[in-house]
């Protein structure tokens, strides 16, 4: 804790920590300080000079962002320094700065996508002159190529360098910079290459003047036309806080919301730009397959056909929940299957060796915000830059601020921070017992070490054995104690933790996902119910009757014999649990497409047709029937199963970051991103 300092701000004396900048101190005192270049999460640049304040006795106004209370000396009589934020001197200085900023700024407000939510526009209202004193021609700057996501109009740029600092400091890729000096200064990418960071879209929010805007959103809508709905992202298992902006029945854009415990104020590019996939390849009415072709059907007809199939032998019926299934729909499907006596059900499409043991065995126990405190991190079979870019940014932050040692067991990947590659064989875990290994010594000395194990390790056939080896290491290094739990599982599916929490797993003698698919290939399974399950191989399933319930015409719908149209995450108010086990609710921003209905309502109606009526008629009653599991002490050494780990290298997930779920695969923007990435990789080779 820094020493307290006294300061007089606008005639009132305050006592505040000396490390605060003048800007922070003045805003704590209730003053409004305009700024363009300053941002709380970026280094101080002091470029724009808009935040000028008056220090009585100083020869000129001071940039409040670049000066701390510790830099102030008391007055000659020993009284605290006097700071003025609203004097005539301050007002004149800020008006002068604004006049210079607007010398070359074009009058683009009527056509600029930033119009209505532009910092420059807002502050020009308070500090701008009614007319310009400059008659010289405005300068023009060439547009820059930043890829398919970020649209540029660099003539508007005021060189605040927020984008440069974000890309280098938070995203961790040196791809933007300021070249030239004076009037010739401009922001550009190196060698006119596309931005490659999975967080690049955040520069759009950071830009205070509309020089960087969203290319997919360009000229689609104005900010005041949009309904704004606070919701939760489901493109990965982080559960980032988002705002869904919609006009009419269409989602127009997705923006981040502040949540310090999860995503701070950033979101990944997939989260931000996937919205166009919400309106493409949608299932908007029920379908029944006849003579090898799908035909439209009524809800009643489709439910009657399904009910007839589900009245068969329960041992020959299976159910698989997909990666985007919400807790309410999974609970309803579980209750329905149990009422029929079905024992084969699973939420692990990829066959991950988790669940069935302590809840802490499948959670990110340190919490996402806990990464900030870590001083040594071991990554096992995970590429956080692809699986969870927000968590990758947190790990980079721990490296920057805590000097955290980072080790990786798995395929060598390009992360945004240095790490020690400890091998790519799961058996290399056994080598981490020798104190001669520098990384082992770092883990032993660390105050808050953590292990992060990912799906690349847990989805292998020997995933349970790898989990056990990781658990034994966690026990040896004492990662689980009263004040800290450093054992973490990083999921990449938004619906996985919630489905595990409600117990959507095989019952005694029931089959898991792999066993159900094998049984279907051998015609030992009569009926397979897929709740948004699209990441499984269905091409070799011939005679099994497949029921698909979901929002998009993806792999599951292509093979299905009956299709029930569900709704996407922006069209329902339901619950998801993120990778750390935090239960959060989405909010409906738009209505369902066509005849589509919420998944739990479909299952409730199906239970009527089966004569096994589920005991809830509304979402409140359904939620009341769900008991949220509690975490408790657990022994990581008891996780997984004993056995031999196969001598096969850990391979990264073959699924592209851009095509990880049906909504992303339906998005044209995601396709352009994948094509751009492939072209850039080919050019680099």
XYZ file of N, CA and C in Angstrom, residues 35-200:
498
model
N -10.281 12.666 -22.058
C -9.044 12.005 -22.503
C -9.303 11.274 -23.806
N -8.237 11.016 -24.560
C -8.295 10.178 -25.759
C -7.279 9.045 -25.693
N -6.052 9.344 -25.283
C -5.007 8.319 -25.328
C -4.978 7.460 -24.074
N -5.429 7.978 -22.952
C -5.331 7.242 -21.695
C -6.357 6.112 -21.640
N -5.918 4.941 -21.154
C -6.832 3.827 -20.892
C -6.317 3.088 -19.670
N -7.240 2.706 -18.792
C -6.861 2.134 -17.501
C -6.024 0.870 -17.623
N -6.196 0.108 -18.700
C -5.513 -1.185 -18.825
C -4.288 -1.137 -19.746
N -3.934 0.059 -20.197
C -2.787 0.201 -21.086
C -1.755 1.129 -20.450
N -0.527 1.042 -20.950
C 0.527 1.921 -20.430
C 0.198 3.380 -20.768
N 0.773 4.292 -19.995
C 0.518 5.718 -20.200
C 1.366 6.229 -21.353
N 0.715 6.912 -22.307
C 1.444 7.459 -23.449
C 1.545 8.979 -23.374
N 0.502 9.641 -22.887
C 0.526 11.107 -22.797
C 0.530 11.779 -24.147
N -0.136 11.178 -25.135
C -0.093 11.714 -26.502
C -1.065 12.855 -26.743
N -2.284 12.744 -26.249
C -3.332 13.636 -26.735
C -3.358 14.980 -26.014
N -2.936 15.027 -24.761
C -2.882 16.244 -23.932
C -4.275 16.802 -23.629
N -5.296 16.019 -23.839
C -6.653 16.501 -23.592
C -6.964 16.559 -22.096
N -6.201 15.818 -21.304
C -6.511 15.693 -19.873
C -5.808 16.756 -19.040
N -5.482 17.906 -19.624
C -4.737 18.949 -18.917
C -5.495 19.466 -17.692
N -4.749 19.658 -16.614
C -5.279 20.294 -15.400
C -4.278 21.368 -14.966
N -4.729 22.251 -14.101
C -3.861 23.343 -13.633
C -3.320 23.031 -12.241
N -2.004 23.111 -12.132
C -1.338 23.013 -10.821
C -0.915 24.431 -10.457
N -1.561 24.980 -9.470
C -1.290 26.370 -9.117
C 0.185 26.550 -8.764
N 0.799 27.499 -9.443
C 2.215 27.760 -9.245
C 3.075 27.202 -10.357
N 2.544 26.263 -11.147
C 3.290 25.697 -12.275
C 3.179 26.620 -13.478
N 4.201 26.643 -14.336
C 4.184 27.589 -15.462
C 3.155 27.251 -16.545
N 2.695 26.015 -16.610
C 1.733 25.651 -17.656
C 0.886 24.469 -17.165
N -0.248 24.201 -17.820
C -1.097 23.067 -17.418
C -0.357 21.733 -17.560
N -0.765 20.762 -16.737
C -0.113 19.454 -16.696
C -1.017 18.376 -17.301
N -0.394 17.394 -17.965
C -1.133 16.218 -18.433
C -1.403 15.328 -17.226
N -2.648 15.240 -16.811
C -2.970 14.562 -15.551
C -2.772 13.054 -15.623
N -2.724 12.472 -16.827
C -2.560 11.021 -16.936
C -1.129 10.588 -16.660
N -0.174 11.507 -16.855
C 1.239 11.134 -16.795
C 1.932 11.632 -15.536
N 1.156 12.093 -14.575
C 1.756 12.642 -13.361
C 1.025 12.068 -12.158
N 1.757 11.627 -11.158
C 1.133 11.029 -9.967
C 1.131 12.021 -8.811
N 0.381 11.680 -7.774
C 0.361 12.538 -6.581
C 1.735 12.616 -5.927
N 2.511 11.541 -6.069
C 3.865 11.556 -5.498
C 4.759 12.589 -6.168
N 4.394 12.999 -7.398
C 5.202 13.986 -8.126
C 4.924 15.419 -7.674
N 3.853 15.623 -6.909
C 3.488 16.976 -6.491
C 4.277 17.382 -5.239
N 4.730 18.598 -5.224
C 5.351 19.132 -4.009
C 4.328 20.026 -3.322
N 4.372 20.138 -2.011
C 3.431 21.034 -1.313
C 3.742 22.495 -1.616
N 2.817 23.339 -1.300
C 3.030 24.778 -1.471
C 4.105 25.268 -0.490
N 4.571 26.474 -0.690
C 5.661 27.001 0.140
C 5.278 27.096 1.610
N 3.992 27.273 1.877
C 3.559 27.342 3.276
C 3.279 25.960 3.863
N 3.588 24.905 3.116
C 3.400 23.545 3.602
C 2.026 22.967 3.343
N 1.115 23.761 2.795
C -0.230 23.263 2.498
C -0.190 22.368 1.262
N -1.197 21.492 1.090
C -1.199 20.575 -0.064
C -1.267 21.323 -1.388
N -0.712 20.714 -2.421
C -0.738 21.298 -3.761
C -2.173 21.514 -4.213
N -2.387 22.609 -4.936
C -3.720 22.953 -5.431
C -3.857 22.548 -6.895
N -4.843 21.711 -7.187
C -5.120 21.271 -8.558
C -6.478 21.817 -8.961
N -6.547 22.416 -10.148
C -7.806 22.958 -10.655
C -8.184 22.240 -11.957
N -9.415 21.755 -11.995
C -9.874 21.031 -13.197
C -10.904 21.818 -13.988
N -11.358 22.965 -13.447
C -12.444 23.702 -14.103
C -12.174 25.194 -14.216
N -10.917 25.565 -14.136
C -10.577 26.989 -14.209
C -10.583 27.464 -15.654
N -10.530 28.773 -15.840
C -10.499 29.357 -17.182
C -9.244 28.913 -17.937
N -8.135 28.776 -17.214
C -6.882 28.324 -17.844
C -7.033 26.913 -18.405
N -7.645 26.025 -17.605
C -7.840 24.647 -18.047
C -8.758 24.601 -19.263
N -9.847 25.345 -19.194
C -10.810 25.330 -20.296
C -10.159 25.825 -21.589
N -9.391 26.901 -21.502
C -8.737 27.446 -22.691
C -7.715 26.456 -23.252
N -6.970 25.784 -22.350
C -5.962 24.817 -22.793
C -6.620 23.642 -23.501
N -7.695 23.104 -22.943
C -8.369 21.965 -23.561
C -8.995 22.355 -24.895
N -9.540 23.567 -24.974
C -10.104 24.020 -26.243
C -9.013 24.141 -27.310
N -7.819 24.565 -26.883
C -6.707 24.643 -27.828
C -6.281 23.274 -28.326
N -6.228 22.302 -27.416
C -5.884 20.938 -27.814
C -6.926 20.391 -28.779
N -8.200 20.608 -28.469
C -9.266 20.114 -29.344
C -9.173 20.749 -30.725
N -8.845 22.023 -30.779
C -8.724 22.703 -32.064
C -7.620 22.070 -32.906
N -6.509 21.733 -32.278
C -5.422 21.084 -33.017
C -5.818 19.679 -33.466
N -6.532 18.947 -32.613
C -6.936 17.592 -32.987
C -7.867 17.585 -34.183
N -8.643 18.661 -34.331
C -9.634 18.715 -35.410
C -9.091 19.350 -36.694
N -7.807 19.758 -36.678
C -7.253 20.404 -37.875
C -7.417 19.504 -39.098
N -7.033 18.224 -38.942
C -7.046 17.309 -40.080
C -8.192 16.301 -40.035
N -8.980 16.333 -38.964
C -10.055 15.345 -38.861
C -11.166 15.675 -39.850
N -11.562 14.711 -40.696
C -12.595 14.985 -41.706
C -13.987 15.083 -41.078
N -14.879 15.754 -41.760
C -16.254 15.911 -41.283
C -17.089 14.708 -41.730
N -16.760 13.558 -41.161
C -17.375 12.297 -41.576
C -18.533 11.851 -40.695
N -18.911 12.662 -39.708
C -19.918 12.200 -38.741
C -21.183 11.620 -39.388
N -21.702 12.182 -40.478
C -22.928 11.612 -41.055
C -22.751 10.205 -41.634
N -21.524 9.821 -41.974
C -21.326 8.496 -42.572
C -20.434 7.590 -41.727
N -19.998 8.065 -40.573
C -19.061 7.289 -39.753
C -19.819 6.342 -38.830
N -19.401 5.070 -38.805
C -20.053 4.086 -37.947
C -19.888 4.407 -36.470
N -18.904 5.231 -36.146
C -18.674 5.594 -34.750
C -19.626 6.700 -34.305
N -20.332 7.312 -35.254
C -21.237 8.407 -34.934
C -22.274 8.005 -33.900
N -22.447 8.850 -32.894
C -23.394 8.550 -31.834
C -22.756 7.905 -30.622
N -21.547 7.378 -30.782
C -20.823 6.785 -29.654
C -19.329 7.064 -29.804
N -19.028 8.278 -30.266
C -17.649 8.675 -30.570
C -17.140 9.619 -29.490
N -16.004 9.290 -28.901
C -15.410 10.134 -27.860
C -15.072 11.520 -28.401
N -14.538 11.583 -29.601
C -14.157 12.871 -30.182
C -15.394 13.732 -30.406
N -16.450 13.117 -30.895
C -17.702 13.838 -31.130
C -18.254 14.402 -29.817
N -18.228 13.567 -28.773
C -18.766 13.989 -27.478
C -17.946 15.124 -26.873
N -16.619 14.993 -26.936
C -15.774 15.989 -26.288
C -15.673 17.278 -27.104
N -15.855 17.167 -28.427
C -15.868 18.373 -29.253
C -17.078 19.234 -28.909
N -18.143 18.593 -28.434
C -19.327 19.347 -28.023
C -19.006 20.240 -26.830
N -18.167 19.741 -25.933
C -17.834 20.514 -24.740
C -16.651 21.451 -24.922
N -15.693 21.102 -25.785
C -14.452 21.871 -25.872
C -14.130 22.374 -27.282
N -15.016 22.097 -28.230
C -14.742 22.527 -29.603
C -15.179 23.957 -29.865
N -14.522 24.605 -30.825
C -14.905 25.949 -31.256
C -16.024 25.837 -32.284
N -16.787 26.888 -32.423
C -17.890 26.892 -33.388
C -17.391 27.052 -34.814
N -16.139 27.497 -34.982
C -15.575 27.649 -36.323
C -14.082 27.395 -36.259
N -13.499 27.050 -37.410
C -12.062 26.775 -37.453
C -11.294 28.019 -37.889
N -10.068 28.139 -37.395
C -9.204 29.250 -37.793
C -8.180 28.822 -38.831
N -8.249 27.545 -39.268
C -7.254 27.035 -40.209
C -7.852 26.952 -41.607
N -7.110 27.434 -42.572
C -7.570 27.430 -43.954
C -6.785 26.448 -44.823
N -5.741 25.852 -44.245
C -4.930 24.907 -45.022
C -5.734 23.647 -45.348
N -5.313 22.944 -46.413
C -5.974 21.687 -46.785
C -5.742 20.646 -45.699
N -6.761 19.841 -45.448
C -6.612 18.732 -44.500
C -5.751 17.648 -45.140
N -4.964 16.973 -44.333
C -4.126 15.905 -44.854
C -4.976 14.652 -45.054
N -4.560 13.799 -45.950
C -5.228 12.518 -46.189
C -4.214 11.404 -45.988
N -4.674 10.290 -45.436
C -3.800 9.151 -45.152
C -4.380 7.924 -45.835
N -3.515 7.133 -46.452
C -3.980 5.911 -47.120
C -4.617 4.953 -46.130
N -5.638 4.226 -46.599
C -6.239 3.192 -45.761
C -5.259 2.038 -45.590
N -5.347 1.356 -44.482
C -4.433 0.260 -44.163
C -5.176 -1.069 -44.217
N -4.479 -2.096 -44.632
C -5.059 -3.435 -44.644
C -4.850 -4.065 -43.271
N -5.949 -4.313 -42.561
C -5.860 -4.974 -41.258
C -6.654 -6.272 -41.230
N -7.056 -6.755 -42.407
C -7.750 -8.030 -42.458
C -9.254 -7.885 -42.616
N -9.977 -8.989 -42.513
C -11.419 -8.994 -42.779
C -12.280 -8.459 -41.641
N -11.688 -8.105 -40.507
C -12.489 -7.721 -39.346
C -12.457 -6.229 -39.050
N -11.302 -5.604 -39.215
C -11.134 -4.203 -38.840
C -11.076 -3.333 -40.091
N -12.026 -2.399 -40.184
C -12.078 -1.468 -41.311
C -11.373 -0.184 -40.894
N -10.556 0.368 -41.764
C -9.765 1.546 -41.403
C -10.186 2.779 -42.194
N -10.077 3.916 -41.549
C -10.149 5.225 -42.202
C -9.141 6.098 -41.475
N -7.872 5.940 -41.844
C -6.780 6.505 -41.057
C -6.671 8.014 -41.159
N -7.416 8.646 -42.076
C -7.445 10.105 -42.110
C -8.065 10.657 -40.833
N -8.924 9.857 -40.190
C -9.559 10.286 -38.942
C -8.633 10.134 -37.731
N -7.538 9.396 -37.867
C -6.704 9.018 -36.728
C -6.049 10.243 -36.076
N -6.033 10.259 -34.734
C -5.370 11.346 -34.002
C -4.109 10.839 -33.297
N -3.609 9.666 -33.683
C -2.380 9.083 -33.131
C -2.408 8.956 -31.611
N -3.513 8.495 -31.068
C -3.565 8.277 -29.618
C -2.790 7.017 -29.231
N -2.547 6.118 -30.181
C -1.783 4.861 -30.046
C -2.432 3.855 -29.104
N -3.711 3.993 -28.802
C -4.372 2.963 -27.996
C -4.301 1.601 -28.684
N -4.549 1.589 -29.979
C -4.544 0.317 -30.718
C -3.163 -0.321 -30.701
N -2.116 0.492 -30.858
C -0.744 -0.019 -30.850
C -0.412 -0.632 -29.503
N -0.775 0.067 -28.434
C -0.469 -0.429 -27.093
C -1.272 -1.679 -26.758
N -2.526 -1.727 -27.188
C -3.318 -2.933 -26.915
C -2.736 -4.150 -27.621
N -2.428 -4.012 -28.907
C -1.932 -5.149 -29.690
C -0.618 -5.662 -29.128
N 0.249 -4.771 -28.676
C 1.554 -5.219 -28.168
C 1.504 -5.649 -26.708
N 0.694 -4.972 -25.883
C 0.709 -5.236 -24.448
C -0.289 -6.311 -24.020
N -1.519 -6.249 -24.522
C -2.562 -7.194 -24.110
C -2.633 -8.387 -25.052
N -2.758 -8.112 -26.358
C -2.833 -9.211 -27.324
C -1.484 -9.914 -27.472
N -0.400 -9.176 -27.297
C 0.928 -9.798 -27.297
C 1.504 -10.101 -28.656
N 1.057 -9.383 -29.689
C 1.629 -9.563 -31.028
C 2.071 -8.195 -31.542
N 3.291 -8.118 -32.001
C 3.838 -6.833 -32.457
C 3.458 -6.619 -33.921
N 2.223 -6.166 -34.145
C 1.735 -6.055 -35.521
C 1.239 -4.662 -35.890
N 1.239 -3.736 -34.962
C 0.850 -2.360 -35.246
C 1.933 -1.434 -34.727
N 2.130 -0.323 -35.419
C 3.124 0.632 -34.955
C 2.872 2.007 -35.545
N 3.580 3.000 -35.011
C 3.492 4.381 -35.483
C 4.749 4.691 -36.279
N 4.576 5.085 -37.521
C 5.730 5.420 -38.357
C 5.729 6.918 -38.673
N 6.891 7.427 -39.045
C 7.094 8.829 -39.403
C 6.911 9.728 -38.183
N 7.044 11.039 -38.424
C 6.940 11.992 -37.324
C 6.149 13.212 -37.787
N 5.713 14.015 -36.812
C 5.012 15.255 -37.132
C 3.765 15.015 -37.954
N 3.588 15.828 -38.998
C 2.390 15.724 -39.826
C 2.342 14.407 -40.591
N 3.501 13.774 -40.772
C 3.531 12.513 -41.520
C 3.282 11.282 -40.674
N 3.056 11.440 -39.374
C 2.871 10.286 -38.488
C 1.586 9.546 -38.838
N 1.665 8.222 -38.853
C 0.474 7.414 -39.107
C 0.644 6.020 -38.517
N -0.489 5.429 -38.143
C -0.529 4.065 -37.610
C -0.623 3.093 -38.778
N 0.148 2.012 -38.715
C 0.098 1.036 -39.806
C 0.465 -0.343 -39.290
N 0.091 -1.353 -40.047
C 0.544 -2.714 -39.752
C 1.897 -2.915 -40.415
N 2.665 -3.838 -39.902
C 3.982 -4.097 -40.479
C 3.829 -4.853 -41.795
N 4.435 -4.313 -42.837
C 4.432 -4.932 -44.168
C 3.020 -5.152 -44.696
N 2.080 -4.308 -44.263
C 0.693 -4.369 -44.727
C 0.055 -5.746 -44.525
N 0.453 -6.434 -43.476
C -0.096 -7.769 -43.192
C -1.343 -7.646 -42.332
N -2.196 -8.670 -42.402
C -3.405 -8.698 -41.577
C -3.047 -8.855 -40.103
N -3.930 -8.368 -39.248
C -3.786 -8.638 -37.819
C -4.091 -10.114 -37.576
N -3.264 -10.780 -36.797
C -3.442 -12.219 -36.571
C -3.938 -12.549 -35.176
N -4.030 -11.568 -34.304
C -4.465 -11.841 -32.935
C -5.936 -12.221 -32.889
N -6.268 -13.160 -32.003
C -7.661 -13.555 -31.796
C -8.431 -12.512 -30.988
N -7.750 -11.444 -30.594
C -8.381 -10.367 -29.823
C -8.376 -9.048 -30.589
N -8.080 -9.090 -31.880
C -7.846 -7.860 -32.645
C -9.062 -6.939 -32.684
